PDB file of C-alpha atoms in Angstrom:
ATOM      1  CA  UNK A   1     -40.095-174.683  19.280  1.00 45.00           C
ATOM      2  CA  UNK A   2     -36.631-172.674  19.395  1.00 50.00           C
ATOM      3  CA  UNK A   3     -36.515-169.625  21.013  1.00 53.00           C
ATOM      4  CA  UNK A   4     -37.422-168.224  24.652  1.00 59.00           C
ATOM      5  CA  UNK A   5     -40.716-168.364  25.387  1.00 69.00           C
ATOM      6  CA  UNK A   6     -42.764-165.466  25.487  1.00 72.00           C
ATOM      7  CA  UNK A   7     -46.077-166.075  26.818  1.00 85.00           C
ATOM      8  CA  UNK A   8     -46.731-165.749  30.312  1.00 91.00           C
ATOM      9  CA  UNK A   9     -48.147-169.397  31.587  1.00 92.00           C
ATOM     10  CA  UNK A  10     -49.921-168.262  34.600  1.00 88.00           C
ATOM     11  CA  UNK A  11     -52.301-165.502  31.550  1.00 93.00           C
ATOM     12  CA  UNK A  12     -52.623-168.389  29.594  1.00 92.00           C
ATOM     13  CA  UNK A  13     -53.730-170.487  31.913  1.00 93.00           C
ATOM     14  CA  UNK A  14     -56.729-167.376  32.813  1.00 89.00           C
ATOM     15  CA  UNK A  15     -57.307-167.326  29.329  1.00 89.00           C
ATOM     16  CA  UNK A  16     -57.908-170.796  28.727  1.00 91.00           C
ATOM     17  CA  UNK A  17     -59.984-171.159  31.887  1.00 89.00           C
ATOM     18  CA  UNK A  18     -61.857-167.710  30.040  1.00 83.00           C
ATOM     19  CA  UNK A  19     -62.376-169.591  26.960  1.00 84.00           C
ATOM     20  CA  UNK A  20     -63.879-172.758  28.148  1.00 87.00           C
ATOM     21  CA  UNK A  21     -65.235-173.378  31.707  1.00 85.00           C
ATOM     22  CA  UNK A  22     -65.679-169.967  33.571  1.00 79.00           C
ATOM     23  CA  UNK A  23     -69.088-168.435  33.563  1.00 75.00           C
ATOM     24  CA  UNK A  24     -70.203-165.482  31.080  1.00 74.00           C
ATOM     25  CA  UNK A  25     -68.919-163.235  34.042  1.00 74.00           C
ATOM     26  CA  UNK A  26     -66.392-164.823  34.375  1.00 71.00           C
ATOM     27  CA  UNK A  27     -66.579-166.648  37.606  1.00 77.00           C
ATOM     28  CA  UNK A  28     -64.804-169.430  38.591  1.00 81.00           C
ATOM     29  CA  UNK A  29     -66.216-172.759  40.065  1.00 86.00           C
ATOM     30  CA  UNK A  30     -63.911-175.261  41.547  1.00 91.00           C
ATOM     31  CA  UNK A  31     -62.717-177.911  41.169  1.00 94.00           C
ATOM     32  CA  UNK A  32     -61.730-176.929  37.459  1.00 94.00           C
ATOM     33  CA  UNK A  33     -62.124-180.028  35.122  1.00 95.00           C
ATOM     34  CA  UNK A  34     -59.570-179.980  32.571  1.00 97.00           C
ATOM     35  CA  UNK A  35     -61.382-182.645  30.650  1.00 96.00           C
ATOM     36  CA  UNK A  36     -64.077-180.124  30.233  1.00 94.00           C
ATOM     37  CA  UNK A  37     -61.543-177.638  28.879  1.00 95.00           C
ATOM     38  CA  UNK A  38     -60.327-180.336  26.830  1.00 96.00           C
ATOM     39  CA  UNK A  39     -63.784-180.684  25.095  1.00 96.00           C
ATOM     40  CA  UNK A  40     -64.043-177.129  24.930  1.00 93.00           C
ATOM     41  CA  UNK A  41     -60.860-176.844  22.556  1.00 95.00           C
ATOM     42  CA  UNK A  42     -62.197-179.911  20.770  1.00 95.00           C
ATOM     43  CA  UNK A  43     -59.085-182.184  21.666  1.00 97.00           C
ATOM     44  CA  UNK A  44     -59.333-185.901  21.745  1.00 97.00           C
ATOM     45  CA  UNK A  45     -57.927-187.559  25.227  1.00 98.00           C
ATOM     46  CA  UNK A  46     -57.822-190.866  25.246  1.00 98.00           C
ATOM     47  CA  UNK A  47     -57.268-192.675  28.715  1.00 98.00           C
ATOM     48  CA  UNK A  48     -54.984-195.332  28.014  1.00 97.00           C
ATOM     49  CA  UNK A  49     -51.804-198.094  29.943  1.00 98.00           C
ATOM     50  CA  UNK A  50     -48.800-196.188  29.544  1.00 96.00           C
ATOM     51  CA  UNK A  51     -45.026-196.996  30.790  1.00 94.00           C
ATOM     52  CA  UNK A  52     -45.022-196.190  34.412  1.00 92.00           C
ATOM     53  CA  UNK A  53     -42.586-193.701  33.476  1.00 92.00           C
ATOM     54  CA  UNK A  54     -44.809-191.627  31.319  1.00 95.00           C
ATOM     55  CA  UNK A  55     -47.716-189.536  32.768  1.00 94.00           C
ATOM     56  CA  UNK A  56     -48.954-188.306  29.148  1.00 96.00           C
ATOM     57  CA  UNK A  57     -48.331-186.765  25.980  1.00 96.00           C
ATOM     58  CA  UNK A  58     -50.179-184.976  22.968  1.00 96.00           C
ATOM     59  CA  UNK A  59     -50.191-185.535  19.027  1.00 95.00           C
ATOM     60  CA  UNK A  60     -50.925-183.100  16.589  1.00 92.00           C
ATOM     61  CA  UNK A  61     -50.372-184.534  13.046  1.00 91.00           C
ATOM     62  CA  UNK A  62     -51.922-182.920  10.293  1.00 87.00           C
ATOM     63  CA  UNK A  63     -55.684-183.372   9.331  1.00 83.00           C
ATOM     64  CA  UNK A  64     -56.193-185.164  12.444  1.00 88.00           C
ATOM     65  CA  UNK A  65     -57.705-184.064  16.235  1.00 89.00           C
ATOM     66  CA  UNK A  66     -54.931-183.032  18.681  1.00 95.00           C
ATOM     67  CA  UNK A  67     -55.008-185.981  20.849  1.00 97.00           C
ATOM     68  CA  UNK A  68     -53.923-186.365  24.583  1.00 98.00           C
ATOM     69  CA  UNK A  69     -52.828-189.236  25.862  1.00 97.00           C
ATOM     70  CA  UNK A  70     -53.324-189.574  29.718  1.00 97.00           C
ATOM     71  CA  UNK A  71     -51.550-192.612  31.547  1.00 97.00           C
ATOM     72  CA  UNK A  72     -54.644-194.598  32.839  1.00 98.00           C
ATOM     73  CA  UNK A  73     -52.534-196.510  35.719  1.00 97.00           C
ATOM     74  CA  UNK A  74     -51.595-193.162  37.431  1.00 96.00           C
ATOM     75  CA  UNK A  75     -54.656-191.815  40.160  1.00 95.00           C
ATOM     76  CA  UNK A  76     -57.119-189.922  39.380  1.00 95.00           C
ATOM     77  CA  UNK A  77     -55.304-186.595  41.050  1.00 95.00           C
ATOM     78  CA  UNK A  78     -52.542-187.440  38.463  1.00 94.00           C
ATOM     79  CA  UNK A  79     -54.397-187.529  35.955  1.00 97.00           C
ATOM     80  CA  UNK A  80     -55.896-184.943  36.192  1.00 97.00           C
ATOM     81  CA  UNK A  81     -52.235-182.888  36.101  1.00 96.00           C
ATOM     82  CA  UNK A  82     -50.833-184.518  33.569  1.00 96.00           C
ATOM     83  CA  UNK A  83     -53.844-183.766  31.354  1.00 97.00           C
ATOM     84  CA  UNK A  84     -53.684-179.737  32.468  1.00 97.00           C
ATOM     85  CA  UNK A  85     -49.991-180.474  31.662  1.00 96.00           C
ATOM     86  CA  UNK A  86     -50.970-181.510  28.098  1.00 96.00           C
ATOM     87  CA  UNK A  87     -53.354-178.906  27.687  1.00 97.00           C
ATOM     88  CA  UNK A  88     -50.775-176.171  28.450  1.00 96.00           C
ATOM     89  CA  UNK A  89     -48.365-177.924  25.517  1.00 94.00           C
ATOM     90  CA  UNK A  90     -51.457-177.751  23.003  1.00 95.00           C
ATOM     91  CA  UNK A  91     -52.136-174.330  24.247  1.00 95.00           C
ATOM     92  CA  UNK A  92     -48.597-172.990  23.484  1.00 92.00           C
ATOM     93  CA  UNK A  93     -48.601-174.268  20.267  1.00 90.00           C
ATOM     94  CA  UNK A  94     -52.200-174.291  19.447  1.00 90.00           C
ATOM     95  CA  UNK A  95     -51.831-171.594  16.206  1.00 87.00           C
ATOM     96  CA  UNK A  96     -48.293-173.337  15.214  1.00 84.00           C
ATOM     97  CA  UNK A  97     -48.226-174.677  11.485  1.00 83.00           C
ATOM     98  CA  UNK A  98     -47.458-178.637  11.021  1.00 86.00           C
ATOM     99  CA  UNK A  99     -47.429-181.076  13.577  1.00 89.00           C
ATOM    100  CA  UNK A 100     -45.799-181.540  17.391  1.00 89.00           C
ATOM    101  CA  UNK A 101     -45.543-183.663  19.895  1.00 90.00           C
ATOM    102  CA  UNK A 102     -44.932-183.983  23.552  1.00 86.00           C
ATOM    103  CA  UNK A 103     -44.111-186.590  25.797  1.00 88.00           C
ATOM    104  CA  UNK A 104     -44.508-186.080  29.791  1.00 81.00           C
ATOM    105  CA  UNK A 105     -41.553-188.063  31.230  1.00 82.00           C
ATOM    106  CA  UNK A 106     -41.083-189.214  34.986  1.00 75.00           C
ATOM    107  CA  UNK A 107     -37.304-189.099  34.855  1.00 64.00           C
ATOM    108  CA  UNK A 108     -34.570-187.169  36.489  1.00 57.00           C
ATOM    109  CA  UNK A 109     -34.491-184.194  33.746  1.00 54.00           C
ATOM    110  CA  UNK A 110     -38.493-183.675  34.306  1.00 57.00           C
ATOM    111  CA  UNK A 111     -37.562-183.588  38.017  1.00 54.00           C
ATOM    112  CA  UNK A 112     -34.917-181.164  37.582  1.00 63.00           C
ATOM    113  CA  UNK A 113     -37.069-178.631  36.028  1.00 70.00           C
ATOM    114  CA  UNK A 114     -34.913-177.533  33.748  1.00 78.00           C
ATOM    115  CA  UNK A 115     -36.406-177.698  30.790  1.00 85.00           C
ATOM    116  CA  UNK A 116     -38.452-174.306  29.758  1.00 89.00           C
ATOM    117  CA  UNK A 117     -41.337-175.826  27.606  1.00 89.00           C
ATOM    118  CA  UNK A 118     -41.990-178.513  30.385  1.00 90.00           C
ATOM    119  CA  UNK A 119     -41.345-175.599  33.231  1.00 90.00           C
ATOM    120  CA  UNK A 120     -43.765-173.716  31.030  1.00 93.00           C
ATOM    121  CA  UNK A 121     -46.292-176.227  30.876  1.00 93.00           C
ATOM    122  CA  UNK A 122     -46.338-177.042  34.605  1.00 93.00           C
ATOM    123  CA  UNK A 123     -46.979-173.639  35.559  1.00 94.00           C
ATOM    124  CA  UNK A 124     -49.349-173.269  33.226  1.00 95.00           C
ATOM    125  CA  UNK A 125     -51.269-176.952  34.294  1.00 96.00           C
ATOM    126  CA  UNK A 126     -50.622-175.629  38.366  1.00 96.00           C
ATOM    127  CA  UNK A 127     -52.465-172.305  37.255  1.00 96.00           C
ATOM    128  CA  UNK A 128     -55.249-173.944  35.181  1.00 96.00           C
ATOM    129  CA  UNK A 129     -56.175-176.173  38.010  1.00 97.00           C
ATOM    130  CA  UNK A 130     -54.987-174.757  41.212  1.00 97.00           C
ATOM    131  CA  UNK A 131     -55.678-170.912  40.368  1.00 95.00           C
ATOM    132  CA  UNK A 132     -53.753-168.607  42.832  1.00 95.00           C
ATOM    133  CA  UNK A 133     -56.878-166.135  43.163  1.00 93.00           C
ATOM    134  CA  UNK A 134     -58.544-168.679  43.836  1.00 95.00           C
ATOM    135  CA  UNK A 135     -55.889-170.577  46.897  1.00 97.00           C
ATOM    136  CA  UNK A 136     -55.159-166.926  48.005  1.00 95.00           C
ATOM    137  CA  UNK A 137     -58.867-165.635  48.970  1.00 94.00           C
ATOM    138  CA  UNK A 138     -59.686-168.617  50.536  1.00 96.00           C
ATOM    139  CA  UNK A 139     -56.399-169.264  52.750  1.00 94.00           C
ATOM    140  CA  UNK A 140     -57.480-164.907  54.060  1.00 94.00           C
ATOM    141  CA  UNK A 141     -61.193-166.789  54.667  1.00 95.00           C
ATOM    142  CA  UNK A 142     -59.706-169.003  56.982  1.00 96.00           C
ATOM    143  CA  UNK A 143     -59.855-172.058  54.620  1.00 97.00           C
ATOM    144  CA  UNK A 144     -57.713-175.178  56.099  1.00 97.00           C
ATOM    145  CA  UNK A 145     -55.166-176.283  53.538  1.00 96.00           C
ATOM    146  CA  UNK A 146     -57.107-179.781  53.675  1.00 97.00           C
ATOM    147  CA  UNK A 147     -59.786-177.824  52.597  1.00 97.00           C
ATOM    148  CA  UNK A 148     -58.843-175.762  49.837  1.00 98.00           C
ATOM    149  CA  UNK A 149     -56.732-178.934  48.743  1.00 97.00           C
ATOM    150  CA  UNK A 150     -60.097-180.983  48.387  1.00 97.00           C
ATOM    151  CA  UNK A 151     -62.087-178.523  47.037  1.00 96.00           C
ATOM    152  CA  UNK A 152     -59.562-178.313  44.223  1.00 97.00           C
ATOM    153  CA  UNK A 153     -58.997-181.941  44.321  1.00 96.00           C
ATOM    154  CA  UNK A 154     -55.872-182.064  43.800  1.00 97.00           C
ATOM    155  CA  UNK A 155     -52.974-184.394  45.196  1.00 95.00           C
ATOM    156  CA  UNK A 156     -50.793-183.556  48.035  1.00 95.00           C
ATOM    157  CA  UNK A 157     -47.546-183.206  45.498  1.00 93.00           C
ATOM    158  CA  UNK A 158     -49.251-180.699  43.348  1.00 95.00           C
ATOM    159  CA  UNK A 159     -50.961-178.394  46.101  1.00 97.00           C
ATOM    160  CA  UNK A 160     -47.300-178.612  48.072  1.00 96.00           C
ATOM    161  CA  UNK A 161     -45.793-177.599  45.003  1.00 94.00           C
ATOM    162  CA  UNK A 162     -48.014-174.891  44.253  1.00 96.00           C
ATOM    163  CA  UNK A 163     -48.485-173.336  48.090  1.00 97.00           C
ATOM    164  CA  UNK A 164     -44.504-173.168  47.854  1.00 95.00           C
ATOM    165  CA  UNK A 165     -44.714-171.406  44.134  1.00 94.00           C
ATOM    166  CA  UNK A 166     -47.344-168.911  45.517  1.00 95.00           C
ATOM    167  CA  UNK A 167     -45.161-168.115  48.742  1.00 94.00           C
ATOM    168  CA  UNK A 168     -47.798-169.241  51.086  1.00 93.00           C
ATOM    169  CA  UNK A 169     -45.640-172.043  52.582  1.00 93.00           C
ATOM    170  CA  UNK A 170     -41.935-172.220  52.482  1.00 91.00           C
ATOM    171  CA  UNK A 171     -39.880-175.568  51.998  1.00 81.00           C
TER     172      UNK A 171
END
């Protein structure tokens, strides 16, 4: 895809929760499963031994299910990001012509953050599964961090990641 990216992740990510898994009202339950969401949008995943340094990717060839690849070795927490990472890629492309691919990396440019489809996709994957409503009315309930973490179930990485992004904790 060339080109800035015009789509706000964190609307997308609503959308997509909209679209699949929130009730007729709208209402959110937690934890959200993104391989309910996957099902939903009719794509394939396929929970498979990948190279420790690979988390995931997604196919889309023509005249064939989008497929998601999760990496089977990597915990269940993980998972679970890597496939709301996925999701967000198929998401952003989802009315595109032709075929794509994308391939989540563990390496020192993914780390970085500097690329703006993979920046894209995280926030949209942190927004799917950890929505900021949702982390924002519990913490003013009272809510421990431990708690809202595990009612998400989420790892520690992610939620750390995401209470920084959402400017509830600072580094």
């Amino acid at each position: 895809m060339g080109g800035a990216i015009v789509k706000d992740p964190f609307q997308e990510a609503v959308r997509a929760r909209l679209e699949t898994v929130s009730s007729s009202d709208g209402h959110l339950t937690v934890p959200v499963d993104p391989e309910k969401i996957a099902e939903q949008l009719d794509l394939e995943v396929v929970l498979t031994p990948l190279e420790s340094k690979v988390g995931g990717f997604v196919l889309k060839k023509n005249g064939e299910a989008v497929r998601i690849y999760v990496n089977s070795n990597d915990s269940w927490e993980r998972r679970k990001f890597t496939l709301a990472h996925e999701i967000g890629h198929y998401w952003l492309h989802r009315n595109d012509d032709g075929e794509f691919g994308y391939v989540e990396y563990r390496d020192e440019l993914s780390t970085r953050g500097t690329d703006p489809v993979e920046r894209w996709a995280n926030s949209f994957a942190a927004e799917l599964i950890m929505p900021a409503r949702y982390i924002r009315m519990a913490w003013a309930r009272g809510d421990s961090l431990d708690s809202i973490q595990k009612q998400l179930g989420v790892s520690d990485a992610a939620f750390g990641h995401r209470l920084v992004n959402l400017g509830l904790i600072s580094r």
